[in-house]
Amino acid sequence: MAQPRRMRLPVIGLLLALVLPLPARADRLPLPADAPPSFKAECGSCHLAFPPQLLTAPDWRRVMAGLDRHYGDNASLDEKTRREIEAFLVRHAATRSRLAGAGDPPRLTQTEWFRREHRKVPDALWRDARVSSAANCGACHGRAEAGSFRGRELALPELRKRKHD
Amino acid sequence: MKQVLLVLSLASGLAAAASPQELGAAYAAEAARQAPGFQPSARRGAEFYARRFAVSEKMPACSACHTESPLQPGRHAVTGKAIKPLAPRAEAARFSDPAKVEKWFRRNCTEVVGRACSAAEKADFILFASAAL
């Protein structure tokens, strides 16, 4: 049973590489080198310091304009820090339409791209106690903090058995 | 207040590290100016930590994210992100950066307690977290 599966993998990998919607590799989203220290300190405390490549500039601006009501929390920053982080996010923002229109407030888990990438994740897993929130990238992507989202790194055993993208 | 400001300005200017004891002492001194004779209390800090404020639905108490013990690693109640233990004994960097400490008291007190915390509450809290065995 394992044999034919293994033989199919390179083909699937090749096909995946051809259809990936992001410019370089959708599973490698390293933090851009010009990230100000405030980005990780301020945005990476309560959640992953999300890759700026995953929302468009208008959506990042919307997020950064409403920090006093940030998904139920008051995450206000001083204006200098706010501007610095917004400029960084906008500099590296997505330009593709599949990453646009993330809702209001924008959620990077609502883009067409994100939903497509995760279309095979069963509903029950999103509600799993280990996950809590779709924004909890690290629950499944064991190396999310390092900007790596490769299938082989999936941290939950049930996901490693069935590739979800 | 002066002492807290001194510690804070040191931190912002030089990123000077402080110890939990120094930070706690600065808050205690400020509290003593407001209420002469104030002495920080780990027991009051423990009560505060365990109190159910119920202001926020998802974060009714400190334990919602930080668990019942400051020695344990916690988990953000909304995002699920891992949180390192609060106790300096378990996580050495805790209460060593005055600006960071002020920031998180401001944010978490607003969110969980529904108001700013007093210098007395902060002094008690730091003593409790530092004394946790």
XYZ file of C-alpha atoms in Angstrom:
298
model
C 0.000 0.000 0.000
C 2.821 2.379 0.841
C 4.655 1.619 -2.373
C 2.407 3.227 -5.031
C 1.876 6.203 -2.774
C 5.579 6.894 -2.535
C 5.901 6.736 -6.307
C 3.151 9.304 -6.729
C 4.711 11.830 -4.397
C 7.273 13.385 -6.774
C 4.573 13.858 -9.396
C 2.265 15.499 -6.887
C 5.133 17.675 -5.707
C 5.878 18.782 -9.243
C 2.243 19.600 -9.917
C 2.030 21.512 -6.651
C 5.095 23.549 -7.534
C 3.457 24.512 -10.813
C 0.147 25.622 -9.351
C 1.324 27.362 -6.179
C -0.275 30.805 -6.219
C 2.460 32.714 -4.409
C 5.502 34.002 -6.264
C 8.308 32.001 -4.695
C 7.295 29.107 -2.468
C 4.004 29.257 -0.638
C 5.416 27.139 2.156
C 8.392 29.439 2.827
C 7.447 32.788 4.217
C 10.529 33.993 6.050
C 10.374 37.272 7.910
C 11.689 39.978 5.545
C 15.114 41.169 6.640
C 14.039 44.787 7.037
C 11.463 43.946 9.721
C 11.746 46.502 12.525
C 12.300 44.943 15.978
C 8.931 46.416 16.971
C 7.191 44.085 14.517
C 8.096 40.910 16.373
C 7.849 42.536 19.789
C 4.429 44.087 19.237
C 2.770 41.740 16.749
C 4.397 38.494 17.791
C 3.459 38.418 21.488
C -0.163 37.303 21.350
C -0.029 35.584 17.981
C 2.493 34.591 15.357
C 4.152 37.619 13.765
C 2.183 36.887 10.609
C 4.019 37.060 7.284
C 3.236 40.454 5.716
C 3.023 38.658 2.356
C -0.365 37.225 3.340
C -2.532 40.357 3.154
C -2.738 43.200 0.661
C -1.696 46.762 1.512
C -5.274 48.077 1.882
C -6.065 45.276 4.329
C -2.899 45.855 6.372
C -3.736 49.563 6.521
C -7.189 48.681 7.790
C -5.723 46.418 10.475
C -3.255 49.071 11.568
C -5.936 51.781 11.629
C -8.029 49.854 14.141
C -5.576 48.604 16.733
C -7.734 49.920 19.581
C -10.288 47.300 18.555
C -8.016 44.511 17.396
C -10.130 41.358 17.141
C -11.604 41.989 20.562
C -8.469 43.366 22.187
C -7.028 46.831 22.611
C -3.611 46.564 20.970
C -2.965 50.305 20.623
C 0.564 51.454 19.916
C 2.271 54.798 20.070
C 1.987 56.512 16.700
C 5.673 56.195 15.805
C 5.670 52.425 16.324
C 2.328 52.068 14.569
C 3.621 53.863 11.482
C 6.869 51.918 11.483
C 5.054 48.572 11.551
C 2.455 49.653 9.001
C 5.161 50.797 6.575
C 6.894 47.424 6.899
C 3.671 45.476 6.337
C 2.709 47.568 3.322
C 6.212 47.256 1.853
C 5.890 43.479 1.742
C 2.153 43.207 1.236
C 0.586 40.814 -1.238
C -0.452 42.123 -4.623
C -2.324 39.118 -5.974
C -6.095 39.092 -6.066
C -6.214 35.722 -4.313
C -4.853 37.423 -1.230
C -7.165 40.432 -1.431
C -10.544 41.017 0.171
C -9.876 39.425 3.524
C -13.049 40.892 5.054
C -13.661 43.602 7.626
C -11.829 43.336 9.892
C -9.395 41.643 7.522
C -8.423 38.109 8.475
C -5.624 36.465 6.565
C -7.400 33.173 7.163
C -10.258 34.416 4.970
C -8.410 35.023 1.723
C -9.136 32.811 -1.244
C -5.513 31.691 -1.157
C -5.577 30.646 2.511
C -8.860 28.810 2.184
C -7.650 26.952 -0.859
C -4.402 25.955 0.819
C -6.352 24.599 3.785
C -9.348 23.170 1.962
C -8.598 19.633 3.065
C -8.306 20.427 6.743
C -11.366 18.842 8.344
C -13.743 21.119 10.295
C -13.186 19.133 13.466
C -9.490 19.956 13.401
C -10.122 23.709 13.317
C -12.171 23.239 16.488
C -9.599 20.939 18.106
C -8.444 22.112 21.539
C -4.838 22.073 20.358
C -5.672 24.553 17.601
C -8.135 27.031 19.246
C -7.963 29.487 16.371
C -7.231 29.453 12.662
C -4.720 32.187 13.469
C -2.743 29.715 15.593
C -0.451 28.709 12.717
C 2.037 27.052 15.038
C -0.498 24.496 16.269
C -0.097 22.568 13.012
C 2.903 24.200 11.351
C 5.658 23.272 13.781
C 8.162 25.682 12.237
C 5.789 28.585 11.643
C 7.868 30.828 13.909
C 10.746 30.314 11.483
C 8.528 31.182 8.522
C 8.400 27.618 7.271
C 5.068 25.978 6.468
C 6.116 22.813 4.684
C 3.863 19.791 4.711
C 6.530 17.543 6.186
C 6.766 19.805 9.228
C 3.117 19.443 10.204
C 3.099 19.002 13.943
C -0.134 17.061 14.401
C 0.304 13.368 13.594
C -3.080 13.062 11.853
C -2.048 15.788 9.417
C 1.196 14.122 8.498
C -0.721 11.088 7.316
C -2.990 13.086 5.055
C -1.329 16.018 3.364
C -3.648 18.978 3.566
C -2.544 20.795 0.469
C 6.445 57.671 41.067
C 9.872 59.216 40.675
C 11.500 55.869 41.256
C 9.290 54.144 38.691
C 9.980 56.888 36.187
C 13.677 56.560 36.843
C 13.561 52.838 36.205
C 11.409 53.358 33.111
C 13.622 56.035 31.633
C 16.672 53.893 32.248
C 14.992 51.092 30.372
C 13.926 53.126 27.383
C 17.226 54.941 27.068
C 19.737 52.215 27.724
C 17.634 49.070 27.724
C 18.971 48.596 31.243
C 17.849 45.382 32.824
C 16.334 45.434 36.262
C 15.696 42.599 38.655
C 12.180 41.631 39.751
C 13.196 42.803 43.232
C 14.177 46.264 41.962
C 11.020 46.565 39.898
C 8.846 45.397 42.768
C 10.596 47.845 45.114
C 9.951 50.726 42.722
C 6.233 49.938 42.582
C 6.134 49.431 46.350
C 7.779 52.824 46.899
C 5.187 54.456 44.680
C 2.399 52.662 46.529
C 3.860 53.778 49.875
C 3.720 57.375 48.714
C 0.013 56.926 47.982
C -0.675 54.948 51.166
C 2.028 55.449 53.817
C 3.123 52.217 55.442
C 2.377 50.082 52.391
C 4.197 46.762 52.392
C 3.943 44.439 49.387
C 2.320 41.081 50.062
C 2.739 37.861 48.091
C -0.521 36.606 49.629
C -2.465 39.588 48.279
C -0.703 39.049 44.951
C -1.847 35.418 44.933
C -5.425 36.469 45.663
C -5.301 38.991 42.869
C -3.895 36.373 40.479
C -6.671 33.928 41.367
C -9.500 36.494 41.376
C -12.200 36.112 38.770
C -12.832 39.616 37.461
C -15.192 38.404 34.735
C -14.839 41.658 32.787
C -13.727 39.840 29.661
C -15.621 36.767 28.539
C -12.601 34.946 27.190
C -10.158 36.249 29.774
C -12.079 36.373 33.062
C -8.942 35.960 35.208
C -5.146 35.877 34.957
C -5.379 32.090 34.830
C -7.316 32.197 31.532
C -3.965 32.517 29.781
C -1.372 31.996 32.516
C -2.883 28.846 34.149
C -3.419 28.415 37.890
C 0.305 28.693 38.573
C 2.784 31.314 37.367
C 5.345 28.525 37.195
C 3.478 26.807 34.354
C 3.668 27.750 30.695
C 0.410 29.294 29.547
C -1.558 29.683 26.380
C -3.322 32.715 24.918
C -7.039 32.152 25.443
C -7.968 33.505 22.013
C -5.089 32.766 19.660
C -3.735 29.634 21.346
C -0.175 30.948 21.215
C 2.177 29.543 23.836
C 3.071 31.879 26.715
C 6.176 31.357 28.807
C 5.751 31.056 32.576
C 5.354 34.309 34.512
C 7.571 33.292 37.419
C 11.202 34.439 37.116
C 12.148 31.102 38.671
C 10.784 29.370 35.562
C 11.510 32.090 33.004
C 14.516 34.197 33.942
C 13.707 37.192 31.717
C 10.425 37.929 33.530
C 10.134 41.297 35.284
C 13.538 42.404 34.050
C 12.492 44.968 31.436
C 10.598 47.845 33.083
C 9.033 49.124 29.857
C 7.805 45.667 28.955
C 6.405 45.108 32.431
C 4.515 48.420 32.281
C 3.204 47.622 28.831
C 1.768 44.264 29.857
C 0.309 45.541 33.106
C -1.382 48.262 31.057
C -2.726 45.883 28.447
C -3.708 42.985 30.658
C -5.154 45.050 33.494
C -7.339 46.905 30.994
C -8.431 43.653 29.397
C -8.882 41.426 32.427
C -9.412 43.760 35.400
C -11.256 46.391 33.388
C -9.093 49.271 34.654
C -5.465 50.206 35.220
C -3.808 48.358 38.090
C -2.479 50.354 41.034
C 1.181 50.481 42.010
C 0.232 48.465 45.106
C -1.328 45.714 42.996
C 1.721 45.613 40.746
C 4.092 45.378 43.713
C 2.026 42.546 45.219
C 1.835 40.771 41.885
C 5.573 40.871 41.238
C 6.308 39.662 44.755
C 3.839 36.788 44.334
C 5.212 35.760 40.924
C 8.808 36.000 42.170
C 8.107 34.006 45.305
C 6.263 31.210 43.493
C 7.723 27.854 44.407
